[in-house]
mmCIF file with all atom_site columns, N, CA and C and ligand atoms in Angstrom:
data_model
loop_
_atom_site.group_PDB
_atom_site.id
_atom_site.type_symbol
_atom_site.label_atom_id
_atom_site.label_alt_id
_atom_site.label_comp_id
_atom_site.label_asym_id
_atom_site.label_entity_id
_atom_site.label_seq_id
_atom_site.pdbx_PDB_ins_code
_atom_site.Cartn_x
_atom_site.Cartn_y
_atom_site.Cartn_z
_atom_site.occupancy
_atom_site.B_iso_or_equiv
_atom_site.pdbx_formal_charge
_atom_site.auth_seq_id
_atom_site.auth_comp_id
_atom_site.auth_asym_id
_atom_site.auth_atom_id
_atom_site.pdbx_PDB_model_num
ATOM   1   N  N   . MET A 1 1  ? 93.608  107.588 114.451 1.00 84.00 ? 1   MET A N   1
ATOM   2   C  CA  . MET A 1 1  ? 93.944  107.535 112.948 1.00 84.00 ? 1   MET A CA  1
ATOM   3   C  C   . MET A 1 1  ? 95.320  106.835 112.679 1.00 84.00 ? 1   MET A C   1
ATOM   4   N  N   . THR A 1 2  ? 95.564  106.717 111.368 1.00 96.00 ? 2   THR A N   1
ATOM   5   C  CA  . THR A 1 2  ? 96.895  105.777 111.350 1.00 96.00 ? 2   THR A CA  1
ATOM   6   C  C   . THR A 1 2  ? 97.134  106.070 109.897 1.00 96.00 ? 2   THR A C   1
ATOM   7   N  N   . TYR A 1 3  ? 98.453  105.872 109.746 1.00 98.00 ? 3   TYR A N   1
ATOM   8   C  CA  . TYR A 1 3  ? 99.230  105.902 108.081 1.00 98.00 ? 3   TYR A CA  1
ATOM   9   C  C   . TYR A 1 3  ? 98.414  104.501 107.680 1.00 98.00 ? 3   TYR A C   1
ATOM   10  N  N   . VAL A 1 4  ? 98.243  104.801 105.896 1.00 98.00 ? 4   VAL A N   1
ATOM   11  C  CA  . VAL A 1 4  ? 97.745  103.318 105.725 1.00 98.00 ? 4   VAL A CA  1
ATOM   12  C  C   . VAL A 1 4  ? 98.670  103.318 103.779 1.00 98.00 ? 4   VAL A C   1
ATOM   13  N  N   . ILE A 1 5  ? 99.155  102.326 103.452 1.00 98.00 ? 5   ILE A N   1
ATOM   14  C  CA  . ILE A 1 5  ? 100.024 101.575 102.187 1.00 98.00 ? 5   ILE A CA  1
ATOM   15  C  C   . ILE A 1 5  ? 98.795  101.262 101.192 1.00 98.00 ? 5   ILE A C   1
ATOM   16  N  N   . ALA A 1 6  ? 98.555  102.031 100.218 1.00 98.00 ? 6   ALA A N   1
ATOM   17  C  CA  . ALA A 1 6  ? 97.493  102.471 99.140  1.00 98.00 ? 6   ALA A CA  1
ATOM   18  C  C   . ALA A 1 6  ? 98.278  101.378 97.821  1.00 98.00 ? 6   ALA A C   1
ATOM   19  N  N   . GLN A 1 7  ? 97.396  101.696 97.152  1.00 97.00 ? 7   GLN A N   1
ATOM   20  C  CA  . GLN A 1 7  ? 97.398  100.603 96.033  1.00 97.00 ? 7   GLN A CA  1
ATOM   21  C  C   . GLN A 1 7  ? 98.992  100.722 94.842  1.00 97.00 ? 7   GLN A C   1
ATOM   22  N  N   . PRO A 1 8  ? 99.744  102.003 94.831  1.00 98.00 ? 8   PRO A N   1
ATOM   23  C  CA  . PRO A 1 8  ? 100.923 101.995 93.845  1.00 98.00 ? 8   PRO A CA  1
ATOM   24  C  C   . PRO A 1 8  ? 101.918 101.285 94.772  1.00 98.00 ? 8   PRO A C   1
ATOM   25  N  N   . CYS A 1 9  ? 101.449 100.542 95.878  1.00 98.00 ? 9   CYS A N   1
ATOM   26  C  CA  . CYS A 1 9  ? 102.667 100.158 96.275  1.00 98.00 ? 9   CYS A CA  1
ATOM   27  C  C   . CYS A 1 9  ? 102.937 98.040  95.799  1.00 98.00 ? 9   CYS A C   1
ATOM   28  N  N   . VAL A 1 10 ? 101.758 97.917  95.190  1.00 98.00 ? 10  VAL A N   1
ATOM   29  C  CA  . VAL A 1 10 ? 101.564 96.984  94.943  1.00 98.00 ? 10  VAL A CA  1
ATOM   30  C  C   . VAL A 1 10 ? 102.246 96.132  93.835  1.00 98.00 ? 10  VAL A C   1
ATOM   31  N  N   . ASP A 1 11 ? 103.348 95.172  94.392  1.00 97.00 ? 11  ASP A N   1
ATOM   32  C  CA  . ASP A 1 11 ? 104.455 94.623  93.260  1.00 97.00 ? 11  ASP A CA  1
ATOM   33  C  C   . ASP A 1 11 ? 105.622 95.691  93.206  1.00 97.00 ? 11  ASP A C   1
ATOM   34  N  N   . VAL A 1 12 ? 105.765 96.759  94.108  1.00 97.00 ? 12  VAL A N   1
ATOM   35  C  CA  . VAL A 1 12 ? 106.845 97.181  94.001  1.00 97.00 ? 12  VAL A CA  1
ATOM   36  C  C   . VAL A 1 12 ? 107.413 97.253  95.123  1.00 97.00 ? 12  VAL A C   1
ATOM   37  N  N   . LYS A 1 13 ? 107.180 97.284  96.493  1.00 97.00 ? 13  LYS A N   1
ATOM   38  C  CA  . LYS A 1 13 ? 107.582 96.650  97.452  1.00 97.00 ? 13  LYS A CA  1
ATOM   39  C  C   . LYS A 1 13 ? 109.092 96.977  97.922  1.00 97.00 ? 13  LYS A C   1
ATOM   40  N  N   . ASP A 1 14 ? 109.736 98.077  97.585  1.00 97.00 ? 14  ASP A N   1
ATOM   41  C  CA  . ASP A 1 14 ? 110.919 98.540  97.788  1.00 97.00 ? 14  ASP A CA  1
ATOM   42  C  C   . ASP A 1 14 ? 111.025 98.211  98.932  1.00 97.00 ? 14  ASP A C   1
ATOM   43  N  N   . LYS A 1 15 ? 110.541 98.886  99.956  1.00 98.00 ? 15  LYS A N   1
ATOM   44  C  CA  . LYS A 1 15 ? 110.482 98.631  101.585 1.00 98.00 ? 15  LYS A CA  1
ATOM   45  C  C   . LYS A 1 15 ? 111.429 99.582  102.029 1.00 98.00 ? 15  LYS A C   1
ATOM   46  N  N   . ALA A 1 16 ? 111.185 100.649 101.204 1.00 98.00 ? 16  ALA A N   1
ATOM   47  C  CA  . ALA A 1 16 ? 111.894 102.150 101.652 1.00 98.00 ? 16  ALA A CA  1
ATOM   48  C  C   . ALA A 1 16 ? 111.177 102.179 102.689 1.00 98.00 ? 16  ALA A C   1
ATOM   49  N  N   . CYS A 1 17 ? 109.941 102.124 103.326 1.00 98.00 ? 17  CYS A N   1
ATOM   50  C  CA  . CYS A 1 17 ? 109.279 102.465 104.856 1.00 98.00 ? 17  CYS A CA  1
ATOM   51  C  C   . CYS A 1 17 ? 109.590 101.888 105.856 1.00 98.00 ? 17  CYS A C   1
ATOM   52  N  N   . LEU A 1 18 ? 109.547 100.669 105.483 1.00 97.00 ? 18  LEU A N   1
ATOM   53  C  CA  . LEU A 1 18 ? 109.952 99.594  106.778 1.00 97.00 ? 18  LEU A CA  1
ATOM   54  C  C   . LEU A 1 18 ? 111.135 99.794  107.509 1.00 97.00 ? 18  LEU A C   1
ATOM   55  N  N   . MET A 1 19 ? 112.217 100.523 106.659 1.00 97.00 ? 19  MET A N   1
ATOM   56  C  CA  . MET A 1 19 ? 113.750 100.552 107.227 1.00 97.00 ? 19  MET A CA  1
ATOM   57  C  C   . MET A 1 19 ? 113.378 102.387 108.362 1.00 97.00 ? 19  MET A C   1
ATOM   58  N  N   . GLU A 1 20 ? 112.030 102.888 107.862 1.00 98.00 ? 20  GLU A N   1
ATOM   59  C  CA  . GLU A 1 20 ? 111.618 104.350 108.909 1.00 98.00 ? 20  GLU A CA  1
ATOM   60  C  C   . GLU A 1 20 ? 111.160 104.380 109.511 1.00 98.00 ? 20  GLU A C   1
ATOM   61  N  N   . CYS A 1 21 ? 110.523 103.237 110.016 1.00 98.00 ? 21  CYS A N   1
ATOM   62  C  CA  . CYS A 1 21 ? 109.533 103.203 111.145 1.00 98.00 ? 21  CYS A CA  1
ATOM   63  C  C   . CYS A 1 21 ? 110.204 102.678 112.392 1.00 98.00 ? 21  CYS A C   1
ATOM   64  N  N   . PRO A 1 22 ? 109.712 103.714 113.296 1.00 98.00 ? 22  PRO A N   1
ATOM   65  C  CA  . PRO A 1 22 ? 110.342 103.789 115.056 1.00 98.00 ? 22  PRO A CA  1
ATOM   66  C  C   . PRO A 1 22 ? 109.949 102.570 115.205 1.00 98.00 ? 22  PRO A C   1
ATOM   67  N  N   . VAL A 1 23 ? 108.766 101.921 115.100 1.00 98.00 ? 23  VAL A N   1
ATOM   68  C  CA  . VAL A 1 23 ? 107.795 101.223 116.016 1.00 98.00 ? 23  VAL A CA  1
ATOM   69  C  C   . VAL A 1 23 ? 107.516 99.827  115.343 1.00 98.00 ? 23  VAL A C   1
ATOM   70  N  N   . ASP A 1 24 ? 108.195 99.556  114.268 1.00 98.00 ? 24  ASP A N   1
ATOM   71  C  CA  . ASP A 1 24 ? 108.306 98.042  113.392 1.00 98.00 ? 24  ASP A CA  1
ATOM   72  C  C   . ASP A 1 24 ? 106.777 97.923  112.633 1.00 98.00 ? 24  ASP A C   1
ATOM   73  N  N   . CYS A 1 25 ? 106.071 98.993  112.412 1.00 98.00 ? 25  CYS A N   1
ATOM   74  C  CA  . CYS A 1 25 ? 104.403 98.460  112.460 1.00 98.00 ? 25  CYS A CA  1
ATOM   75  C  C   . CYS A 1 25 ? 104.356 98.345  110.895 1.00 98.00 ? 25  CYS A C   1
ATOM   76  N  N   . ILE A 1 26 ? 105.568 98.598  110.190 1.00 98.00 ? 26  ILE A N   1
ATOM   77  C  CA  . ILE A 1 26 ? 105.396 98.004  109.019 1.00 98.00 ? 26  ILE A CA  1
ATOM   78  C  C   . ILE A 1 26 ? 105.476 96.459  108.440 1.00 98.00 ? 26  ILE A C   1
ATOM   79  N  N   . HIS A 1 27 ? 104.402 96.005  108.050 1.00 98.00 ? 27  HIS A N   1
ATOM   80  C  CA  . HIS A 1 27 ? 104.429 94.468  107.635 1.00 98.00 ? 27  HIS A CA  1
ATOM   81  C  C   . HIS A 1 27 ? 104.679 93.945  106.340 1.00 98.00 ? 27  HIS A C   1
ATOM   82  N  N   . GLU A 1 28 ? 105.496 93.059  106.123 1.00 97.00 ? 28  GLU A N   1
ATOM   83  C  CA  . GLU A 1 28 ? 105.070 92.628  104.533 1.00 97.00 ? 28  GLU A CA  1
ATOM   84  C  C   . GLU A 1 28 ? 104.188 91.498  104.029 1.00 97.00 ? 28  GLU A C   1
ATOM   85  N  N   . GLY A 1 29 ? 103.161 92.057  103.234 1.00 97.00 ? 29  GLY A N   1
ATOM   86  C  CA  . GLY A 1 29 ? 102.073 91.410  103.006 1.00 97.00 ? 29  GLY A CA  1
ATOM   87  C  C   . GLY A 1 29 ? 102.250 90.710  101.347 1.00 97.00 ? 29  GLY A C   1
ATOM   88  N  N   . GLU A 1 30 ? 101.690 89.685  101.010 1.00 96.00 ? 30  GLU A N   1
ATOM   89  C  CA  . GLU A 1 30 ? 102.018 89.243  99.342  1.00 96.00 ? 30  GLU A CA  1
ATOM   90  C  C   . GLU A 1 30 ? 102.185 89.667  98.528  1.00 96.00 ? 30  GLU A C   1
ATOM   91  N  N   . ARG A 1 31 ? 100.880 91.112  98.279  1.00 97.00 ? 31  ARG A N   1
ATOM   92  C  CA  . ARG A 1 31 ? 101.691 91.968  97.019  1.00 97.00 ? 31  ARG A CA  1
ATOM   93  C  C   . ARG A 1 31 ? 102.053 92.946  97.344  1.00 97.00 ? 31  ARG A C   1
ATOM   94  N  N   . THR A 1 32 ? 102.089 93.538  98.768  1.00 97.00 ? 32  THR A N   1
ATOM   95  C  CA  . THR A 1 32 ? 101.783 94.861  99.334  1.00 97.00 ? 32  THR A CA  1
ATOM   96  C  C   . THR A 1 32 ? 102.589 94.934  100.499 1.00 97.00 ? 32  THR A C   1
ATOM   97  N  N   . LEU A 1 33 ? 103.043 95.803  101.119 1.00 98.00 ? 33  LEU A N   1
ATOM   98  C  CA  . LEU A 1 33 ? 103.423 96.634  102.503 1.00 98.00 ? 33  LEU A CA  1
ATOM   99  C  C   . LEU A 1 33 ? 102.077 96.528  103.636 1.00 98.00 ? 33  LEU A C   1
ATOM   100 N  N   . TYR A 1 34 ? 101.948 96.445  104.347 1.00 98.00 ? 34  TYR A N   1
ATOM   101 C  CA  . TYR A 1 34 ? 100.728 96.921  105.437 1.00 98.00 ? 34  TYR A CA  1
ATOM   102 C  C   . TYR A 1 34 ? 101.034 97.278  106.369 1.00 98.00 ? 34  TYR A C   1
ATOM   103 N  N   . ILE A 1 35 ? 100.345 98.796  107.053 1.00 98.00 ? 35  ILE A N   1
ATOM   104 C  CA  . ILE A 1 35 ? 100.548 99.066  107.993 1.00 98.00 ? 35  ILE A CA  1
ATOM   105 C  C   . ILE A 1 35 ? 99.711  99.100  109.325 1.00 98.00 ? 35  ILE A C   1
ATOM   106 N  N   . ASP A 1 36 ? 100.373 97.948  110.327 1.00 98.00 ? 36  ASP A N   1
ATOM   107 C  CA  . ASP A 1 36 ? 99.360  97.575  111.380 1.00 98.00 ? 36  ASP A CA  1
ATOM   108 C  C   . ASP A 1 36 ? 98.871  99.150  111.861 1.00 98.00 ? 36  ASP A C   1
ATOM   109 N  N   . PRO A 1 37 ? 97.177  99.193  111.998 1.00 97.00 ? 37  PRO A N   1
ATOM   110 C  CA  . PRO A 1 37 ? 97.131  100.159 112.563 1.00 97.00 ? 37  PRO A CA  1
ATOM   111 C  C   . PRO A 1 37 ? 96.902  100.616 114.504 1.00 97.00 ? 37  PRO A C   1
ATOM   112 N  N   . ALA A 1 38 ? 97.027  99.381  114.481 1.00 97.00 ? 38  ALA A N   1
ATOM   113 C  CA  . ALA A 1 38 ? 96.350  99.292  116.436 1.00 97.00 ? 38  ALA A CA  1
ATOM   114 C  C   . ALA A 1 38 ? 98.578  99.515  117.010 1.00 97.00 ? 38  ALA A C   1
ATOM   115 N  N   . GLU A 1 39 ? 99.636  99.643  115.904 1.00 97.00 ? 39  GLU A N   1
ATOM   116 C  CA  . GLU A 1 39 ? 101.036 99.876  116.324 1.00 97.00 ? 39  GLU A CA  1
ATOM   117 C  C   . GLU A 1 39 ? 101.193 101.064 115.658 1.00 97.00 ? 39  GLU A C   1
ATOM   118 N  N   . CYS A 1 40 ? 100.974 101.544 114.623 1.00 98.00 ? 40  CYS A N   1
ATOM   119 C  CA  . CYS A 1 40 ? 101.179 103.214 114.201 1.00 98.00 ? 40  CYS A CA  1
ATOM   120 C  C   . CYS A 1 40 ? 101.015 104.429 115.032 1.00 98.00 ? 40  CYS A C   1
ATOM   121 N  N   . VAL A 1 41 ? 101.660 105.154 115.154 1.00 98.00 ? 41  VAL A N   1
ATOM   122 C  CA  . VAL A 1 41 ? 102.081 105.870 115.859 1.00 98.00 ? 41  VAL A CA  1
ATOM   123 C  C   . VAL A 1 41 ? 101.728 107.208 115.403 1.00 98.00 ? 41  VAL A C   1
ATOM   124 N  N   . ASP A 1 42 ? 101.399 107.376 113.914 1.00 97.00 ? 42  ASP A N   1
ATOM   125 C  CA  . ASP A 1 42 ? 101.670 108.833 112.914 1.00 97.00 ? 42  ASP A CA  1
ATOM   126 C  C   . ASP A 1 42 ? 102.241 109.280 113.302 1.00 97.00 ? 42  ASP A C   1
ATOM   127 N  N   . CYS A 1 43 ? 103.832 109.143 113.310 1.00 98.00 ? 43  CYS A N   1
ATOM   128 C  CA  . CYS A 1 43 ? 104.847 109.964 113.402 1.00 98.00 ? 43  CYS A CA  1
ATOM   129 C  C   . CYS A 1 43 ? 105.331 110.201 111.660 1.00 98.00 ? 43  CYS A C   1
ATOM   130 N  N   . HIS A 1 44 ? 104.740 109.712 111.009 1.00 97.00 ? 44  HIS A N   1
ATOM   131 C  CA  . HIS A 1 44 ? 104.741 110.799 109.638 1.00 97.00 ? 44  HIS A CA  1
ATOM   132 C  C   . HIS A 1 44 ? 106.275 110.073 108.962 1.00 97.00 ? 44  HIS A C   1
ATOM   133 N  N   . ALA A 1 45 ? 107.109 109.289 109.435 1.00 98.00 ? 45  ALA A N   1
ATOM   134 C  CA  . ALA A 1 45 ? 108.442 108.960 109.075 1.00 98.00 ? 45  ALA A CA  1
ATOM   135 C  C   . ALA A 1 45 ? 108.487 108.606 107.816 1.00 98.00 ? 45  ALA A C   1
ATOM   136 N  N   . CYS A 1 46 ? 107.602 107.781 107.425 1.00 98.00 ? 46  CYS A N   1
ATOM   137 C  CA  . CYS A 1 46 ? 107.545 106.877 106.453 1.00 98.00 ? 46  CYS A CA  1
ATOM   138 C  C   . CYS A 1 46 ? 106.806 107.474 105.008 1.00 98.00 ? 46  CYS A C   1
ATOM   139 N  N   . GLU A 1 47 ? 105.815 108.456 105.349 1.00 98.00 ? 47  GLU A N   1
ATOM   140 C  CA  . GLU A 1 47 ? 105.081 109.028 103.623 1.00 98.00 ? 47  GLU A CA  1
ATOM   141 C  C   . GLU A 1 47 ? 106.436 109.557 103.207 1.00 98.00 ? 47  GLU A C   1
ATOM   142 N  N   . PRO A 1 48 ? 107.538 110.190 103.335 1.00 98.00 ? 48  PRO A N   1
ATOM   143 C  CA  . PRO A 1 48 ? 108.089 111.107 102.506 1.00 98.00 ? 48  PRO A CA  1
ATOM   144 C  C   . PRO A 1 48 ? 108.845 110.165 102.152 1.00 98.00 ? 48  PRO A C   1
ATOM   145 N  N   . VAL A 1 49 ? 109.285 108.997 102.434 1.00 98.00 ? 49  VAL A N   1
ATOM   146 C  CA  . VAL A 1 49 ? 110.322 108.007 102.051 1.00 98.00 ? 49  VAL A CA  1
ATOM   147 C  C   . VAL A 1 49 ? 109.708 107.309 100.359 1.00 98.00 ? 49  VAL A C   1
ATOM   148 N  N   . CYS A 1 50 ? 108.530 107.588 100.125 1.00 98.00 ? 50  CYS A N   1
ATOM   149 C  CA  . CYS A 1 50 ? 108.199 106.235 99.353  1.00 98.00 ? 50  CYS A CA  1
ATOM   150 C  C   . CYS A 1 50 ? 108.272 106.745 98.497  1.00 98.00 ? 50  CYS A C   1
ATOM   151 N  N   . PRO A 1 51 ? 108.620 106.111 97.243  1.00 98.00 ? 51  PRO A N   1
ATOM   152 C  CA  . PRO A 1 51 ? 109.331 106.652 96.074  1.00 98.00 ? 51  PRO A CA  1
ATOM   153 C  C   . PRO A 1 51 ? 108.114 106.437 95.029  1.00 98.00 ? 51  PRO A C   1
ATOM   154 N  N   . VAL A 1 52 ? 107.147 105.827 95.366  1.00 98.00 ? 52  VAL A N   1
ATOM   155 C  CA  . VAL A 1 52 ? 105.907 105.818 94.462  1.00 98.00 ? 52  VAL A CA  1
ATOM   156 C  C   . VAL A 1 52 ? 104.544 106.734 95.247  1.00 98.00 ? 52  VAL A C   1
ATOM   157 N  N   . ASP A 1 53 ? 105.096 106.997 96.145  1.00 98.00 ? 53  ASP A N   1
ATOM   158 C  CA  . ASP A 1 53 ? 103.706 108.017 97.066  1.00 98.00 ? 53  ASP A CA  1
ATOM   159 C  C   . ASP A 1 53 ? 102.315 106.850 97.747  1.00 98.00 ? 53  ASP A C   1
ATOM   160 N  N   . ALA A 1 54 ? 102.765 106.222 97.954  1.00 98.00 ? 54  ALA A N   1
ATOM   161 C  CA  . ALA A 1 54 ? 101.930 105.580 98.030  1.00 98.00 ? 54  ALA A CA  1
ATOM   162 C  C   . ALA A 1 54 ? 101.370 104.972 99.749  1.00 98.00 ? 54  ALA A C   1
ATOM   163 N  N   . ILE A 1 55 ? 101.834 106.186 100.230 1.00 98.00 ? 55  ILE A N   1
ATOM   164 C  CA  . ILE A 1 55 ? 101.880 105.921 102.145 1.00 98.00 ? 55  ILE A CA  1
ATOM   165 C  C   . ILE A 1 55 ? 100.731 107.258 102.456 1.00 98.00 ? 55  ILE A C   1
ATOM   166 N  N   . PHE A 1 56 ? 99.519  107.272 102.774 1.00 98.00 ? 56  PHE A N   1
ATOM   167 C  CA  . PHE A 1 56 ? 98.605  108.844 103.157 1.00 98.00 ? 56  PHE A CA  1
ATOM   168 C  C   . PHE A 1 56 ? 98.080  108.200 104.753 1.00 98.00 ? 56  PHE A C   1
ATOM   169 N  N   . PRO A 1 57 ? 98.020  109.388 105.083 1.00 97.00 ? 57  PRO A N   1
ATOM   170 C  CA  . PRO A 1 57 ? 97.247  109.897 106.558 1.00 97.00 ? 57  PRO A CA  1
ATOM   171 C  C   . PRO A 1 57 ? 95.691  109.046 106.045 1.00 97.00 ? 57  PRO A C   1
ATOM   172 N  N   . GLU A 1 58 ? 95.411  108.111 106.728 1.00 97.00 ? 58  GLU A N   1
ATOM   173 C  CA  . GLU A 1 58 ? 93.877  107.926 106.560 1.00 97.00 ? 58  GLU A CA  1
ATOM   174 C  C   . GLU A 1 58 ? 93.102  108.251 105.912 1.00 97.00 ? 58  GLU A C   1
ATOM   175 N  N   . ALA A 1 59 ? 93.167  109.129 106.827 1.00 96.00 ? 59  ALA A N   1
ATOM   176 C  CA  . ALA A 1 59 ? 91.791  110.661 106.829 1.00 96.00 ? 59  ALA A CA  1
ATOM   177 C  C   . ALA A 1 59 ? 91.796  111.068 105.267 1.00 96.00 ? 59  ALA A C   1
ATOM   178 N  N   . GLU A 1 60 ? 92.921  110.982 104.226 1.00 96.00 ? 60  GLU A N   1
ATOM   179 C  CA  . GLU A 1 60 ? 93.265  111.635 102.709 1.00 96.00 ? 60  GLU A CA  1
ATOM   180 C  C   . GLU A 1 60 ? 93.674  110.852 101.903 1.00 96.00 ? 60  GLU A C   1
ATOM   181 N  N   . LEU A 1 61 ? 92.958  109.727 101.867 1.00 93.00 ? 61  LEU A N   1
ATOM   182 C  CA  . LEU A 1 61 ? 93.260  108.207 100.760 1.00 93.00 ? 61  LEU A CA  1
ATOM   183 C  C   . LEU A 1 61 ? 92.598  108.989 100.043 1.00 93.00 ? 61  LEU A C   1
ATOM   184 N  N   . PRO A 1 62 ? 93.352  108.604 98.656  1.00 85.00 ? 62  PRO A N   1
ATOM   185 C  CA  . PRO A 1 62 ? 92.601  109.273 97.689  1.00 85.00 ? 62  PRO A CA  1
ATOM   186 C  C   . PRO A 1 62 ? 91.411  108.647 97.054  1.00 85.00 ? 62  PRO A C   1
HETATM 187 S  S1  . SF4 R 2 .  ? 103.435 106.636 110.234 1.00 94.32 ? 101 SF4 R S1  1
HETATM 188 FE FE1 . SF4 R 2 .  ? 105.439 106.295 111.524 1.00 94.32 ? 101 SF4 R FE1 1
HETATM 189 S  S2  . SF4 R 2 .  ? 104.212 104.755 113.155 1.00 94.32 ? 101 SF4 R S2  1
HETATM 190 FE FE2 . SF4 R 2 .  ? 102.831 105.034 111.372 1.00 94.32 ? 101 SF4 R FE2 1
HETATM 191 S  S3  . SF4 R 2 .  ? 103.337 103.479 109.836 1.00 94.32 ? 101 SF4 R S3  1
HETATM 192 FE FE3 . SF4 R 2 .  ? 104.688 105.087 109.033 1.00 94.32 ? 101 SF4 R FE3 1
HETATM 193 S  S4  . SF4 R 2 .  ? 106.369 105.250 110.512 1.00 94.32 ? 101 SF4 R S4  1
HETATM 194 FE FE4 . SF4 R 2 .  ? 105.618 103.495 111.335 1.00 94.32 ? 101 SF4 R FE4 1
HETATM 195 S  S1  . SF4 R 2 .  ? 108.081 102.845 100.567 1.00 94.32 ? 102 SF4 R S1  1
HETATM 196 FE FE1 . SF4 R 2 .  ? 106.085 103.009 99.471  1.00 94.32 ? 102 SF4 R FE1 1
HETATM 197 S  S2  . SF4 R 2 .  ? 106.567 101.206 97.462  1.00 94.32 ? 102 SF4 R S2  1
HETATM 198 FE FE2 . SF4 R 2 .  ? 108.134 100.994 99.393  1.00 94.32 ? 102 SF4 R FE2 1
HETATM 199 S  S3  . SF4 R 2 .  ? 107.266 99.210  100.623 1.00 94.32 ? 102 SF4 R S3  1
HETATM 200 FE FE3 . SF4 R 2 .  ? 106.299 100.945 101.403 1.00 94.32 ? 102 SF4 R FE3 1
HETATM 201 S  S4  . SF4 R 2 .  ? 104.609 101.481 100.524 1.00 94.32 ? 102 SF4 R S4  1
HETATM 202 FE FE4 . SF4 R 2 .  ? 105.717 99.994  99.255  1.00 94.32 ? 102 SF4 R FE4 1
#
């Protein structure tokens, strides 16, 4: 399991999540940020800080 960043992040990219990740597995893409599934430790730290609720556990993606 991993966390994923979904569509609401597109063109928002405020990077609040980036500051929270203890293993620095959130990387900047062209229009969104993305989480490297190989590095994510499922700590949940990033999810509550996203202002547009773009972060989900993979199994709960809408
Ligand atoms: S769940 Fe934790 S390890 Fe995974 S991306 Fe979010 S902050 Fe980083
Ligand atoms: S906190 Fe949310 S909107 Fe901001 S960069 Fe991270 S995923 Fe995108």
